Short mmCIF file of N, CA and C in Angstrom, two decimals:
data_model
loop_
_atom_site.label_atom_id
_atom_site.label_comp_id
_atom_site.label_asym_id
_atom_site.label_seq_id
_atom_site.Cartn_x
_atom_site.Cartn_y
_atom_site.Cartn_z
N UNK A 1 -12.91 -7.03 14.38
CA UNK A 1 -11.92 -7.60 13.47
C UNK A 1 -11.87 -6.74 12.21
N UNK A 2 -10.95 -6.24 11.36
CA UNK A 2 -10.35 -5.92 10.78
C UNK A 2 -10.18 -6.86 9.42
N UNK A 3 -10.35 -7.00 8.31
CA UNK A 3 -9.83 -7.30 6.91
C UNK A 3 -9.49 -6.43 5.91
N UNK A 4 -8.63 -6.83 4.83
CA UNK A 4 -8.40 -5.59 4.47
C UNK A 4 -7.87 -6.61 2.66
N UNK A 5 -8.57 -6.20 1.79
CA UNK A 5 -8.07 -6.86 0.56
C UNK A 5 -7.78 -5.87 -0.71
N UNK A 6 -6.66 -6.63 -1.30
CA UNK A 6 -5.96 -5.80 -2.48
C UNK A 6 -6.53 -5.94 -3.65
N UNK A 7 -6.47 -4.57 -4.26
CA UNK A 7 -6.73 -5.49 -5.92
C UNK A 7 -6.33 -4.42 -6.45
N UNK A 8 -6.11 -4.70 -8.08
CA UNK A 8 -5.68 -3.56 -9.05
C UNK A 8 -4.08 -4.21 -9.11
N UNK A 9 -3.21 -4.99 -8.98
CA UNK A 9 -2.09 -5.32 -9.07
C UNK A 9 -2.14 -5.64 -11.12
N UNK A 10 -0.81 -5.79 -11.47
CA UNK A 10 -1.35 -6.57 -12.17
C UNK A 10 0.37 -6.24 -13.56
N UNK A 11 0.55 -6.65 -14.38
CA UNK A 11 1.98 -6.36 -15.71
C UNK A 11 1.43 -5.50 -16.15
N UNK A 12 2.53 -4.49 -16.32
CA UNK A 12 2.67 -3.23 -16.77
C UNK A 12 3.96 -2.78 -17.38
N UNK A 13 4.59 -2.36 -18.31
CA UNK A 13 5.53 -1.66 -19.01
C UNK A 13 6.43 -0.77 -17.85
N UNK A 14 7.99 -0.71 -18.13
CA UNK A 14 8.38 0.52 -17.40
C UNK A 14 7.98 1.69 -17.71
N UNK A 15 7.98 2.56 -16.97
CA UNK A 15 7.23 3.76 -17.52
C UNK A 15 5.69 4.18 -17.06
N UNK A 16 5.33 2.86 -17.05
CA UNK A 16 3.66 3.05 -16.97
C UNK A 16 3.54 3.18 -15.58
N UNK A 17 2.23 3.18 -15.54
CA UNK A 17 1.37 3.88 -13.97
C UNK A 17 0.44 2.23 -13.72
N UNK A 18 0.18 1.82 -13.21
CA UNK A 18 -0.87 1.49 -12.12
C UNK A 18 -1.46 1.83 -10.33
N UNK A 19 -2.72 1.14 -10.40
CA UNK A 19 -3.39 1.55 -9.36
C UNK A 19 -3.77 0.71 -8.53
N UNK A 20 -3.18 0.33 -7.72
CA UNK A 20 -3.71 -0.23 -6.30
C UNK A 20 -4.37 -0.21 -5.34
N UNK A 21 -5.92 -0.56 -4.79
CA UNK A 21 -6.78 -0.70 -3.93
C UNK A 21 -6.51 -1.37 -2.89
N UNK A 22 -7.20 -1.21 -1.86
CA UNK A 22 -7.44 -1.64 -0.51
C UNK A 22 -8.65 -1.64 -0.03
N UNK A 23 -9.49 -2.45 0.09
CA UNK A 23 -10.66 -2.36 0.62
C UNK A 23 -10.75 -2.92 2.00
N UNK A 24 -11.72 -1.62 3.17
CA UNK A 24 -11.40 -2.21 4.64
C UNK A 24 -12.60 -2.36 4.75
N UNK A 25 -12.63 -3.94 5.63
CA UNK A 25 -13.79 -4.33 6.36
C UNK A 25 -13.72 -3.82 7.60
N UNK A 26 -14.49 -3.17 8.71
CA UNK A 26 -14.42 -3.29 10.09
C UNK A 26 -14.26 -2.08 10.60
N UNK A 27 -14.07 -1.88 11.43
CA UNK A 27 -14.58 0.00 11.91
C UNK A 27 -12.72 0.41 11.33
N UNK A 28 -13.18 0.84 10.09
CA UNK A 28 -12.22 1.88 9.76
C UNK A 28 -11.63 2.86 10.00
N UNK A 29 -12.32 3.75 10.30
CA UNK A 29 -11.70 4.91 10.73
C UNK A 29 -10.77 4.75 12.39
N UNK A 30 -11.11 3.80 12.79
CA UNK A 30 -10.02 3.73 14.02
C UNK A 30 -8.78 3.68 13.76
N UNK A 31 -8.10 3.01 12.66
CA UNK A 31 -7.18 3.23 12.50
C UNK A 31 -6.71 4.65 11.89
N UNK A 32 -5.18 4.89 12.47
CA UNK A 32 -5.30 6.58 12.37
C UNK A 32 -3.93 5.93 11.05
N UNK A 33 -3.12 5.07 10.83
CA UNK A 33 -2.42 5.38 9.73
C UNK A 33 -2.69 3.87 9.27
N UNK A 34 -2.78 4.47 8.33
CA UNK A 34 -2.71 2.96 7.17
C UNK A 34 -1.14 2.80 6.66
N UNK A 35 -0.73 2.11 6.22
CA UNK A 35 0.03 1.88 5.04
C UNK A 35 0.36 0.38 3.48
N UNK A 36 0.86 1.28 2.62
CA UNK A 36 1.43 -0.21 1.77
C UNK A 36 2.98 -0.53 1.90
N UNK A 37 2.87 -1.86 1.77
CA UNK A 37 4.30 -2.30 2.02
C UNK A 37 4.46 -3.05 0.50
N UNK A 38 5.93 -3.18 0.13
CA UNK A 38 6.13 -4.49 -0.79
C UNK A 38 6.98 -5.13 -0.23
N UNK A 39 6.80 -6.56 -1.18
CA UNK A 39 8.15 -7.66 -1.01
C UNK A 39 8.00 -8.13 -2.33
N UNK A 40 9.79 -8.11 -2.73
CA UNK A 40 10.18 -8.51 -4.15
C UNK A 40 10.34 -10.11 -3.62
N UNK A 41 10.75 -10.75 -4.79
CA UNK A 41 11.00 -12.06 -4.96
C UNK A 41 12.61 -11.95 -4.06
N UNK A 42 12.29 -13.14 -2.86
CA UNK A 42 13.62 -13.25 -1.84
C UNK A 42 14.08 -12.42 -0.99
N UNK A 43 13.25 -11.09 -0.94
CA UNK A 43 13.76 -9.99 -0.53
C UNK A 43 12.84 -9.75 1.14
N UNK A 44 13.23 -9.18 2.11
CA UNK A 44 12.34 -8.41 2.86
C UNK A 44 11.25 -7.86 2.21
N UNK A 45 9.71 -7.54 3.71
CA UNK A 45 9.25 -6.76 3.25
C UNK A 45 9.41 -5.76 3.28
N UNK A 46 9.39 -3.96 2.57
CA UNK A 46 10.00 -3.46 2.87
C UNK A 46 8.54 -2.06 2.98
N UNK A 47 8.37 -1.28 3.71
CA UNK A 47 7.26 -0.16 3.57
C UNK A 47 7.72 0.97 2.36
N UNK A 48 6.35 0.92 1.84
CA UNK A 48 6.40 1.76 0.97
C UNK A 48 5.86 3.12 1.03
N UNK A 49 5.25 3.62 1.31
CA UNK A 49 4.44 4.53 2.17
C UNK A 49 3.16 4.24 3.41
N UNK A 50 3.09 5.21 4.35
CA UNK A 50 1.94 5.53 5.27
C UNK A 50 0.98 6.64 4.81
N UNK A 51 -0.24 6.29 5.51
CA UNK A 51 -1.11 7.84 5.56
C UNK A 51 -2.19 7.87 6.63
N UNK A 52 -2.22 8.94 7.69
CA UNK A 52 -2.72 9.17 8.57
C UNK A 52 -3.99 9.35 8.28
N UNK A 53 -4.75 9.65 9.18
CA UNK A 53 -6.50 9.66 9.48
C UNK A 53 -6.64 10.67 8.49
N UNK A 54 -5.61 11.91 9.20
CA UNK A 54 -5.57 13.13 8.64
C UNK A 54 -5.10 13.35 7.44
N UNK A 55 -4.22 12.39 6.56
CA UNK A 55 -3.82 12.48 5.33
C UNK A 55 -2.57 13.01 5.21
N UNK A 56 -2.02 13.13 6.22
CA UNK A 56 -0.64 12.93 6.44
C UNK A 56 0.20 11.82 5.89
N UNK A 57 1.56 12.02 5.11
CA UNK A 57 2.01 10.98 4.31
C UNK A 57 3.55 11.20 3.99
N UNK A 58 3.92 9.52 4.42
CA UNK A 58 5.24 9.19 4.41
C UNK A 58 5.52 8.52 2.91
N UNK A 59 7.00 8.56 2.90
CA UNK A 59 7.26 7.68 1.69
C UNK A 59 8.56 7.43 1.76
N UNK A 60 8.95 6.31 1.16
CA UNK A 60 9.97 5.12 1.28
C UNK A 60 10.85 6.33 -0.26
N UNK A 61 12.05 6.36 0.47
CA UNK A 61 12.71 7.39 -0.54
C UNK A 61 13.33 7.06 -1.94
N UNK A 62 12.97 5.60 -2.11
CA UNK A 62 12.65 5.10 -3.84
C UNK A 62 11.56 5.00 -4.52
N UNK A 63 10.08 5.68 -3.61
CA UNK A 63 9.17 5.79 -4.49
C UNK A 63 8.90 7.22 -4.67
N UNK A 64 9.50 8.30 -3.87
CA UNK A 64 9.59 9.56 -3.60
C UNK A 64 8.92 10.41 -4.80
N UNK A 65 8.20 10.94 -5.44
CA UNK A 65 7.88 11.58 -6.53
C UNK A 65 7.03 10.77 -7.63
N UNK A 66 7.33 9.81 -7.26
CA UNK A 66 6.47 8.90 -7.91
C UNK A 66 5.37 8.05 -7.77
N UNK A 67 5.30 7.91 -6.73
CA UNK A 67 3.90 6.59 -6.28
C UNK A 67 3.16 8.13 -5.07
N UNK A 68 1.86 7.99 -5.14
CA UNK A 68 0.77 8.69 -4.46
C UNK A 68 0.11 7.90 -3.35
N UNK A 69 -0.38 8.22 -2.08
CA UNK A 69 -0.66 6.94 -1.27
C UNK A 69 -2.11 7.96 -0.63
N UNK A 70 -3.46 7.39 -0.99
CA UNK A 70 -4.37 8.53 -0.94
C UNK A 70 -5.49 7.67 0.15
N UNK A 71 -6.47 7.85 0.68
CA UNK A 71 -7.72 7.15 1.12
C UNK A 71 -8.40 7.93 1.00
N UNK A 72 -9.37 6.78 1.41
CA UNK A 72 -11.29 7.75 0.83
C UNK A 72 -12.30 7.15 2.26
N UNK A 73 -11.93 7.78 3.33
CA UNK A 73 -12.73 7.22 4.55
C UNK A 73 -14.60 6.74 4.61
N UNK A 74 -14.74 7.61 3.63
CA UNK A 74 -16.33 7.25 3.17
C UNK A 74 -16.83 6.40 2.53
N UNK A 75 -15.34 5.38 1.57
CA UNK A 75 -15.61 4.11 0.67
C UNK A 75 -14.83 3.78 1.69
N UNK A 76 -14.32 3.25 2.61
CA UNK A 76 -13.04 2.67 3.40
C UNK A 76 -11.96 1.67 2.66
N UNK A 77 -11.45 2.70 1.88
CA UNK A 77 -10.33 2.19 1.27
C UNK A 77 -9.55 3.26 1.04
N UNK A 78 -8.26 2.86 0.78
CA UNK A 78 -6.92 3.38 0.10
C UNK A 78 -6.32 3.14 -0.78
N UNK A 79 -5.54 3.61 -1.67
CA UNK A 79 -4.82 3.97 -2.79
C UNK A 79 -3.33 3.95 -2.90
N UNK A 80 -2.86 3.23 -3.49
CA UNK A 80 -1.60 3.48 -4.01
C UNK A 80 -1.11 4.27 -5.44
N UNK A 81 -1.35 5.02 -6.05
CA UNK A 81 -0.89 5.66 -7.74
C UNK A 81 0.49 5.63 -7.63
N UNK A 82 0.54 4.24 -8.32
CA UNK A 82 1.99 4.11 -9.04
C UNK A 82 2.32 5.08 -10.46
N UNK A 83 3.45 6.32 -10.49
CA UNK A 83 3.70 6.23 -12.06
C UNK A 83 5.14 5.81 -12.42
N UNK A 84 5.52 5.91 -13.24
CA UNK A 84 6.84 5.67 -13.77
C UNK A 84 7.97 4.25 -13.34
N UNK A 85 7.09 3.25 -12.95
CA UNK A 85 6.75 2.31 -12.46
C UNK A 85 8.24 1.35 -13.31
N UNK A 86 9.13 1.09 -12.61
CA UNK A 86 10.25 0.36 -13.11
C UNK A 86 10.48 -0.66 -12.64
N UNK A 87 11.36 -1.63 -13.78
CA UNK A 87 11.60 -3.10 -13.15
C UNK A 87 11.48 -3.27 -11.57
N UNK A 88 12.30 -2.73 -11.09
CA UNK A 88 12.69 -2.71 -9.48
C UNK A 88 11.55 -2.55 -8.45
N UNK A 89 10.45 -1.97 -9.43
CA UNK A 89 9.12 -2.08 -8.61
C UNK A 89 8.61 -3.22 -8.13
N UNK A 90 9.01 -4.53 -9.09
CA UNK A 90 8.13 -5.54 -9.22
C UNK A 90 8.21 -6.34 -7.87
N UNK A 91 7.27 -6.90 -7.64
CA UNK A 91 7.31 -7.37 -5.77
C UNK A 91 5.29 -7.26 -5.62
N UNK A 92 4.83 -8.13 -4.71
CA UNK A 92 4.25 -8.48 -4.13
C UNK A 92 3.35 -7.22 -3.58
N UNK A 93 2.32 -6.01 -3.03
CA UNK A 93 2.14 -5.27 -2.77
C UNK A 93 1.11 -5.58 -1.32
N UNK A 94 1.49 -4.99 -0.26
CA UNK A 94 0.27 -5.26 0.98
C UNK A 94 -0.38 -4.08 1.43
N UNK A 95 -1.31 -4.00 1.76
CA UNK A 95 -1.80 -2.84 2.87
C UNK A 95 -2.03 -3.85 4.21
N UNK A 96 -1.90 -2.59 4.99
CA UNK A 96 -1.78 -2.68 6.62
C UNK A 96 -2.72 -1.78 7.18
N UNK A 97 -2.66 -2.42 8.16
CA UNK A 97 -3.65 -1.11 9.26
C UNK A 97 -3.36 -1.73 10.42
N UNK A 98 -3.86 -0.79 11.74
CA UNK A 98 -3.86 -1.43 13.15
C UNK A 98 -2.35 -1.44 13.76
N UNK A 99 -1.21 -0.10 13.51
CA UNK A 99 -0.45 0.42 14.00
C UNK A 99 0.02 0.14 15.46
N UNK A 100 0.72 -0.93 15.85
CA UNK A 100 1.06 -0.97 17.42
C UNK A 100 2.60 -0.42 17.73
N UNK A 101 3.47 0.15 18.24
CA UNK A 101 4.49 0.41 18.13
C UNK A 101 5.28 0.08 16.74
N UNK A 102 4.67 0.74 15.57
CA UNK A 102 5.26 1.11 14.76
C UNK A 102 5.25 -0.66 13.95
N UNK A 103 4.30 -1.43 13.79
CA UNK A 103 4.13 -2.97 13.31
C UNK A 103 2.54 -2.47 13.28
N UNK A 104 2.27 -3.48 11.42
CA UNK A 104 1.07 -3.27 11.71
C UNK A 104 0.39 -4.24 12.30
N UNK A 105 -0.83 -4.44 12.92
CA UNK A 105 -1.03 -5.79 13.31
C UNK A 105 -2.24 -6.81 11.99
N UNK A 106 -2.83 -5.82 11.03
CA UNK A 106 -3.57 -6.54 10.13
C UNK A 106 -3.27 -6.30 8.52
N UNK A 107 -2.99 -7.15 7.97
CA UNK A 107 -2.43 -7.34 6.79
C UNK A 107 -3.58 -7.93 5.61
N UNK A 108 -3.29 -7.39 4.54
CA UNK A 108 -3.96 -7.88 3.47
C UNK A 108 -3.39 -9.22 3.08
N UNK A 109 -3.79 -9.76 1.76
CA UNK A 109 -3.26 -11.12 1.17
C UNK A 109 -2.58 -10.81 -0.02
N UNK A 110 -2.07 -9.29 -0.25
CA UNK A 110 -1.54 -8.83 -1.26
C UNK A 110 -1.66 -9.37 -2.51
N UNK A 111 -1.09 -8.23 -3.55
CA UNK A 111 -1.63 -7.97 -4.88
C UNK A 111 -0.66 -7.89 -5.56
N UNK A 112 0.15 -8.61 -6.73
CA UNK A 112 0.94 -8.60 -7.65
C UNK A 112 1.16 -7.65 -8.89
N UNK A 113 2.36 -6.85 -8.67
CA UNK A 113 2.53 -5.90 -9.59
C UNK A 113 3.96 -6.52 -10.21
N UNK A 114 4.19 -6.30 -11.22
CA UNK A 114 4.82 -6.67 -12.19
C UNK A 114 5.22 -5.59 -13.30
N UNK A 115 6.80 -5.14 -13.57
CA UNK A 115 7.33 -4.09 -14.39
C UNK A 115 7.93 -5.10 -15.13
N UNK A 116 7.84 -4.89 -16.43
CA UNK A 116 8.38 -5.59 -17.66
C UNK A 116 9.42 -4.64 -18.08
N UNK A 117 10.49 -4.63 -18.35
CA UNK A 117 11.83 -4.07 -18.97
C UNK A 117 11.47 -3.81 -20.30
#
């Protein structure tokens, strides 16, 4: 079994940066891509970036240049570096793992980020 919990969410200014954690319980490294997803208030969830075993990395083409999506297989966790972090960010934040045809199958209990105007 697999768990996987968020932290580091939290109100922040537009403009500003925060940092988002993931901490994995359970044989980690099996999974070969992780990712974070958000969901705003009413909205879908929507993926925000992936990153492979290998550190290979996707990104959702409104965080493109701006948000970093990193892991550290030896602490078994991952990273989100938010910068320049705008209203439109604000939404709910998850990590995933356990990749089955492109769905992840294990989800965090996500972490609240919040952009103030």
């Amino acid at each position: 079994q697999v768990q996987l919990v968020e932290s580091g969410g939290g109100l922040v200014q537009a403009g500003g940066s925060l940092r988002v954690s993931c901490a994995v319980s359970g044989s980690f490294r099996r999974y070969n891509t992780m990712g974070w997803y958000r969901q705003a208030a009413g909205k879908e969830r929507d993926l925000v970036a992936t990153i492979t075993l290998g550190g290979s990395t996707n990104y959702a083409d409104s965080v493109k240049g701006r948000f970093t999506i990193s892991r550290d297989n030896a602490k078994n966790t991952m990273y989100l570096q938010m910068n320049s972090l705008k209203p439109e960010d604000t939404a709910i934040y998850y990590c995933a793992t356990g990749f089955v045809n492109g769905a992840p199958r294990y989800w965090g209990q996500g972490t609240q980020v919040t952009v103030s105007s």
